[in-house]
Amino acid sequence: MDQAVIPAGSFVMGDASGDGNPGDGETPLHPVRVAAFSIDAHSVTNADFAAFVDETGYRTESEVFGYSAVFHLAFAGDDADVLGRPPQTPWWLGVGGADWRHPGGRHSSIDDLSDHPVVQVSWNDAQAYCAWAGRRLPTEAEWEYASRGGLDGARYPWGDDLLVDDAWNCNIWQGVFPTSNDLADGYLTTAPARHYAPNGYGVFQTVGNIWEWCQDWYDPQYYRHSPEFAPAGPEHGQQRVLRGGSFLCHDSYCNRYRNSARSQNTPDSAMSNAGFRTVGAP
Ligand SMILES: [Ca+2]
Ligand SMILES: [Ca+2]
């Protein structure tokens, strides 16, 4: 796995653009200092995760539970596999037979996706991979510092404007969410993990493509009292932090494809638009 070495330093953490959702806790802006670390230049791929599973026999939580969460346009299963559809977010299906090898359901596969990010992995699954790899998940502060690529206060890893020379530099949603995607960025679901231009630290696709698990518990109030040096998140919680947004982000529903955006889910949840990358010594 290619590593980006992130120098020790300081930055202003949080939403400097006023784009954040008030309930997410992207503010107050606050200074943060971090020690040097290395971070996977791209998110962990299906090939990377397969190496871990081949060596350890690990079974992901979706495989144990027998189902996982699939975006409706990516569904590839039998009608009887659809176990549920949350009324508030009916574009998500609970799908029997969906797991990291079958991200859209039992009739999907990762045969042509070895260089795409692994998805349908829970925070607990990510911990197991990290233990095998001798790594750990980034803290939320490390993730944001790496995502910023040395650009102070910018909205995106490459600057403040979404398009770069009139072209898409990340994989989100174009069109009418959640029914019609005109694929201006090239992808309905995941893009290869090394696609688009990396940021100033050589880090690919923190923003867009897939949500990435961080080590921390999630607390929208945390920035009000977090320590300046190496904040590691609240001591307790029910949900773990997710960062960076995904191929499903669209301003009409979710503008969280930004450096400072925060989301969360329970540590045993897995989705077709979430994975992770790891950090370690510089
Ligand atoms: Ca897309
Ligand atoms: Ca991402």
Short mmCIF file of C-alpha atoms in Angstrom, two decimals, residues 32-270:
data_model
loop_
_atom_site.label_atom_id
_atom_site.label_comp_id
_atom_site.label_asym_id
_atom_site.label_seq_id
_atom_site.Cartn_x
_atom_site.Cartn_y
_atom_site.Cartn_z
CA VAL A 32 -5.31 21.43 16.30
CA ARG A 33 -1.75 20.12 16.33
CA VAL A 34 -0.88 16.61 15.24
CA ALA A 35 2.26 14.48 15.28
CA ALA A 36 3.64 13.14 12.01
CA PHE A 37 2.05 9.99 10.63
CA SER A 38 1.70 8.00 7.45
CA ILE A 39 -1.67 7.38 5.83
CA ASP A 40 -2.71 5.01 3.07
CA ALA A 41 -2.54 7.09 -0.10
CA HIS A 42 -5.86 5.57 -1.13
CA SER A 43 -8.63 3.74 0.65
CA VAL A 44 -8.20 0.01 1.27
CA THR A 45 -9.16 -1.84 -1.91
CA ASN A 46 -10.97 -5.10 -2.50
CA ALA A 47 -7.59 -6.67 -3.38
CA ASP A 48 -6.07 -5.41 -0.12
CA PHE A 49 -8.99 -6.69 1.92
CA ALA A 50 -8.95 -10.04 0.11
CA ALA A 51 -5.30 -10.51 1.13
CA PHE A 52 -6.33 -10.04 4.77
CA VAL A 53 -9.27 -12.44 4.49
CA ASP A 54 -7.24 -15.06 2.60
CA GLU A 55 -4.61 -15.09 5.32
CA THR A 56 -6.88 -14.96 8.37
CA GLY A 57 -10.21 -16.46 7.32
CA TYR A 58 -11.90 -13.40 8.79
CA ARG A 59 -15.66 -13.15 8.31
CA THR A 60 -17.12 -9.66 8.15
CA GLU A 61 -20.12 -8.69 10.21
CA SER A 62 -22.35 -8.51 7.11
CA GLU A 63 -21.44 -12.13 6.36
CA VAL A 64 -22.24 -13.14 9.94
CA PHE A 65 -25.49 -11.15 10.03
CA GLY A 66 -26.47 -12.33 6.53
CA TYR A 67 -27.41 -8.91 5.18
CA SER A 68 -26.12 -5.38 4.58
CA ALA A 69 -27.24 -1.95 3.34
CA VAL A 70 -27.36 -1.42 -0.45
CA PHE A 71 -28.22 1.69 -2.47
CA HIS A 72 -31.33 0.89 -4.51
CA LEU A 73 -29.81 1.50 -7.97
CA ALA A 74 -26.93 -0.83 -7.13
CA PHE A 75 -29.16 -3.67 -6.00
CA ALA A 76 -28.40 -7.00 -7.66
CA GLY A 77 -30.31 -9.71 -5.85
CA ASP A 78 -33.63 -11.53 -5.80
CA ASP A 79 -36.81 -9.71 -4.74
CA ALA A 80 -36.98 -11.89 -1.65
CA ASP A 81 -33.56 -10.57 -0.57
CA VAL A 82 -34.98 -7.12 0.20
CA LEU A 83 -35.52 -7.25 3.94
CA GLY A 84 -36.34 -3.61 4.59
CA ARG A 85 -36.42 -0.06 3.34
CA PRO A 86 -36.17 2.77 5.92
CA PRO A 87 -39.11 5.18 5.45
CA GLN A 88 -36.89 8.27 5.84
CA THR A 89 -34.27 7.02 3.36
CA PRO A 90 -36.12 4.69 0.97
CA TRP A 91 -33.14 4.59 -1.41
CA TRP A 92 -31.43 2.29 1.09
CA LEU A 93 -32.34 -1.38 1.08
CA GLY A 94 -31.54 -3.97 3.70
CA VAL A 95 -30.37 -6.82 1.48
CA GLY A 96 -29.87 -10.45 2.39
CA GLY A 97 -26.71 -11.82 0.79
CA ALA A 98 -24.99 -8.42 0.49
CA ASP A 99 -21.42 -8.35 1.82
CA TRP A 100 -17.99 -7.12 0.75
CA ARG A 101 -17.72 -9.75 -2.01
CA HIS A 102 -21.29 -8.99 -3.14
CA PRO A 103 -21.63 -5.27 -2.51
CA GLY A 104 -24.96 -4.94 -4.36
CA GLY A 105 -26.43 -8.28 -3.30
CA ARG A 106 -25.93 -11.96 -4.12
CA HIS A 107 -25.89 -11.44 -7.91
CA SER A 108 -23.15 -8.80 -7.74
CA SER A 109 -19.42 -9.46 -7.47
CA ILE A 110 -16.07 -7.71 -7.11
CA ASP A 111 -14.51 -9.61 -10.01
CA ASP A 112 -13.79 -6.41 -11.93
CA LEU A 113 -13.37 -4.21 -8.85
CA SER A 114 -10.07 -5.32 -7.33
CA ASP A 115 -8.72 -1.74 -7.47
CA HIS A 116 -11.92 -0.22 -6.08
CA PRO A 117 -12.38 0.52 -2.38
CA VAL A 118 -13.70 -2.33 -0.27
CA VAL A 119 -17.22 -1.51 0.96
CA GLN A 120 -19.75 -3.33 3.13
CA VAL A 121 -17.20 -3.34 5.95
CA SER A 122 -18.12 -2.19 9.44
CA TRP A 123 -15.96 -0.22 11.86
CA ASN A 124 -15.36 -3.50 13.69
CA ASP A 125 -14.24 -5.14 10.42
CA ALA A 126 -11.88 -2.23 9.83
CA GLN A 127 -10.39 -2.80 13.30
CA ALA A 128 -9.72 -6.43 12.43
CA TYR A 129 -7.96 -5.43 9.20
CA CYS A 130 -5.88 -2.84 11.06
CA ALA A 131 -4.79 -5.41 13.66
CA TRP A 132 -3.66 -7.71 10.85
CA ALA A 133 -1.85 -4.92 8.99
CA GLY A 134 -0.18 -3.50 12.11
CA ARG A 135 -1.98 -0.21 11.55
CA ARG A 136 -4.90 1.72 13.01
CA LEU A 137 -7.72 3.94 11.81
CA PRO A 138 -7.00 7.67 11.64
CA THR A 139 -8.40 9.92 14.29
CA GLU A 140 -10.92 12.38 12.96
CA ALA A 141 -8.31 15.15 13.36
CA GLU A 142 -5.66 13.17 11.46
CA TRP A 143 -8.14 12.41 8.71
CA GLU A 144 -9.08 16.07 8.25
CA TYR A 145 -5.46 17.24 8.41
CA ALA A 146 -4.47 14.70 5.73
CA SER A 147 -7.51 15.55 3.61
CA ARG A 148 -6.65 19.25 3.62
CA GLY A 149 -3.37 18.52 1.88
CA GLY A 150 -1.75 21.63 3.34
CA LEU A 151 -4.44 24.06 2.12
CA ASP A 152 -5.69 26.10 5.07
CA GLY A 153 -9.43 26.37 5.46
CA ALA A 154 -10.34 25.13 1.99
CA ARG A 155 -13.62 23.41 1.31
CA TYR A 156 -12.12 20.58 -0.74
CA PRO A 157 -8.73 18.84 -0.79
CA TRP A 158 -7.81 20.81 -3.92
CA GLY A 159 -9.28 24.22 -3.04
CA ASP A 160 -12.63 25.98 -2.75
CA ASP A 161 -14.17 25.37 -6.18
CA LEU A 162 -15.83 22.04 -6.89
CA LEU A 163 -14.72 21.73 -10.50
CA VAL A 164 -11.06 21.85 -11.53
CA ASP A 165 -10.59 23.25 -15.06
CA ASP A 166 -14.27 22.52 -15.67
CA ALA A 167 -13.76 18.86 -14.81
CA TRP A 168 -14.88 16.71 -11.87
CA ASN A 169 -12.15 15.85 -9.38
CA CYS A 170 -14.23 13.62 -7.13
CA ASN A 171 -16.95 11.00 -7.35
CA ILE A 172 -20.28 12.29 -6.06
CA TRP A 173 -23.78 12.42 -7.62
CA GLN A 174 -24.82 14.47 -10.62
CA GLY A 175 -28.45 14.66 -11.68
CA VAL A 176 -31.56 14.16 -9.58
CA PHE A 177 -30.92 12.28 -6.34
CA PRO A 178 -31.77 9.44 -5.79
CA THR A 179 -33.30 8.41 -9.10
CA SER A 180 -31.30 9.78 -12.01
CA ASN A 181 -27.52 10.14 -12.23
CA ASP A 182 -26.01 11.64 -15.39
CA LEU A 183 -22.57 10.27 -14.48
CA ALA A 184 -20.69 13.48 -15.30
CA ASP A 185 -17.86 12.28 -13.03
CA GLY A 186 -17.90 8.83 -14.65
CA TYR A 187 -19.31 6.67 -11.84
CA LEU A 188 -22.67 5.62 -10.39
CA THR A 189 -21.13 3.74 -7.46
CA THR A 190 -17.43 3.39 -6.60
CA ALA A 191 -14.53 4.68 -8.69
CA PRO A 192 -11.09 3.03 -8.56
CA ALA A 193 -9.26 4.05 -5.38
CA ARG A 194 -6.52 5.90 -7.26
CA HIS A 195 -8.76 7.79 -9.64
CA TYR A 196 -8.76 11.63 -9.93
CA ALA A 197 -5.87 13.85 -8.88
CA PRO A 198 -4.41 13.41 -5.36
CA ASN A 199 -4.12 16.36 -2.96
CA GLY A 200 -0.99 18.23 -1.92
CA TYR A 201 0.06 15.38 0.37
CA GLY A 202 -0.43 12.77 -2.34
CA VAL A 203 -3.68 11.49 -0.81
CA PHE A 204 -6.42 10.26 -3.16
CA GLN A 205 -10.17 10.77 -2.85
CA THR A 206 -10.68 11.60 0.78
CA VAL A 207 -13.70 13.53 -0.47
CA GLY A 208 -16.33 11.60 -2.42
CA ASN A 209 -16.30 7.95 -3.55
CA ILE A 210 -16.76 6.29 -0.15
CA TRP A 211 -17.24 7.37 3.44
CA GLU A 212 -14.25 6.39 5.55
CA TRP A 213 -14.36 5.14 9.12
CA CYS A 214 -12.32 7.02 11.70
CA GLN A 215 -11.19 5.80 15.10
CA ASP A 216 -13.22 8.28 17.16
CA TRP A 217 -16.60 8.04 18.80
CA TYR A 218 -18.90 10.69 17.35
CA ASP A 219 -20.16 13.61 19.43
CA PRO A 220 -21.45 16.75 17.68
CA GLN A 221 -20.44 18.80 20.77
CA TYR A 222 -16.87 17.51 20.85
CA TYR A 223 -15.21 20.53 19.18
CA ARG A 224 -16.37 22.74 22.06
CA HIS A 225 -13.92 21.13 24.44
CA SER A 226 -11.51 18.94 22.44
CA PRO A 227 -7.80 19.24 23.33
CA GLU A 228 -5.53 21.18 20.99
CA PHE A 229 -2.89 18.46 20.66
CA ALA A 230 -3.80 15.14 19.03
CA PRO A 231 -7.52 15.06 19.85
CA ALA A 232 -8.67 11.45 19.91
CA GLY A 233 -12.42 11.89 20.26
CA PRO A 234 -14.82 11.37 23.15
CA GLU A 235 -14.14 8.57 25.60
CA HIS A 236 -17.58 7.05 25.12
CA GLY A 237 -20.28 6.97 22.50
CA GLN A 238 -22.70 4.89 20.49
CA GLN A 239 -21.55 5.76 16.97
CA ARG A 240 -18.21 6.03 15.23
CA VAL A 241 -17.16 8.88 12.96
CA LEU A 242 -17.33 8.63 9.19
CA ARG A 243 -15.62 11.21 6.97
CA GLY A 244 -15.48 12.45 3.40
CA GLY A 245 -18.86 11.73 1.83
CA SER A 246 -19.51 9.29 -0.96
CA PHE A 247 -20.72 8.70 -4.51
CA LEU A 248 -24.22 9.38 -3.17
CA CYS A 249 -23.54 12.97 -2.08
CA HIS A 250 -25.59 15.65 -3.82
CA ASP A 251 -26.37 19.15 -2.54
CA SER A 252 -30.11 18.42 -2.64
CA TYR A 253 -29.67 15.86 0.10
CA CYS A 254 -26.12 15.69 1.49
CA ASN A 255 -23.33 18.23 0.94
CA ARG A 256 -20.91 16.30 3.12
CA TYR A 257 -18.33 15.84 0.38
CA ARG A 258 -16.06 18.38 2.11
CA ASN A 259 -12.89 18.30 4.24
CA SER A 260 -14.69 19.29 7.43
CA ALA A 261 -17.93 17.33 7.01
CA ARG A 262 -18.83 14.74 9.65
CA SER A 263 -21.13 11.75 9.74
CA GLN A 264 -21.53 8.70 11.91
CA ASN A 265 -22.91 5.21 12.23
CA THR A 266 -22.90 2.35 14.69
CA PRO A 267 -19.69 0.29 14.69
CA ASP A 268 -21.44 -2.83 13.39
CA SER A 269 -23.07 -1.08 10.41
CA ALA A 270 -21.87 -1.69 6.86
#
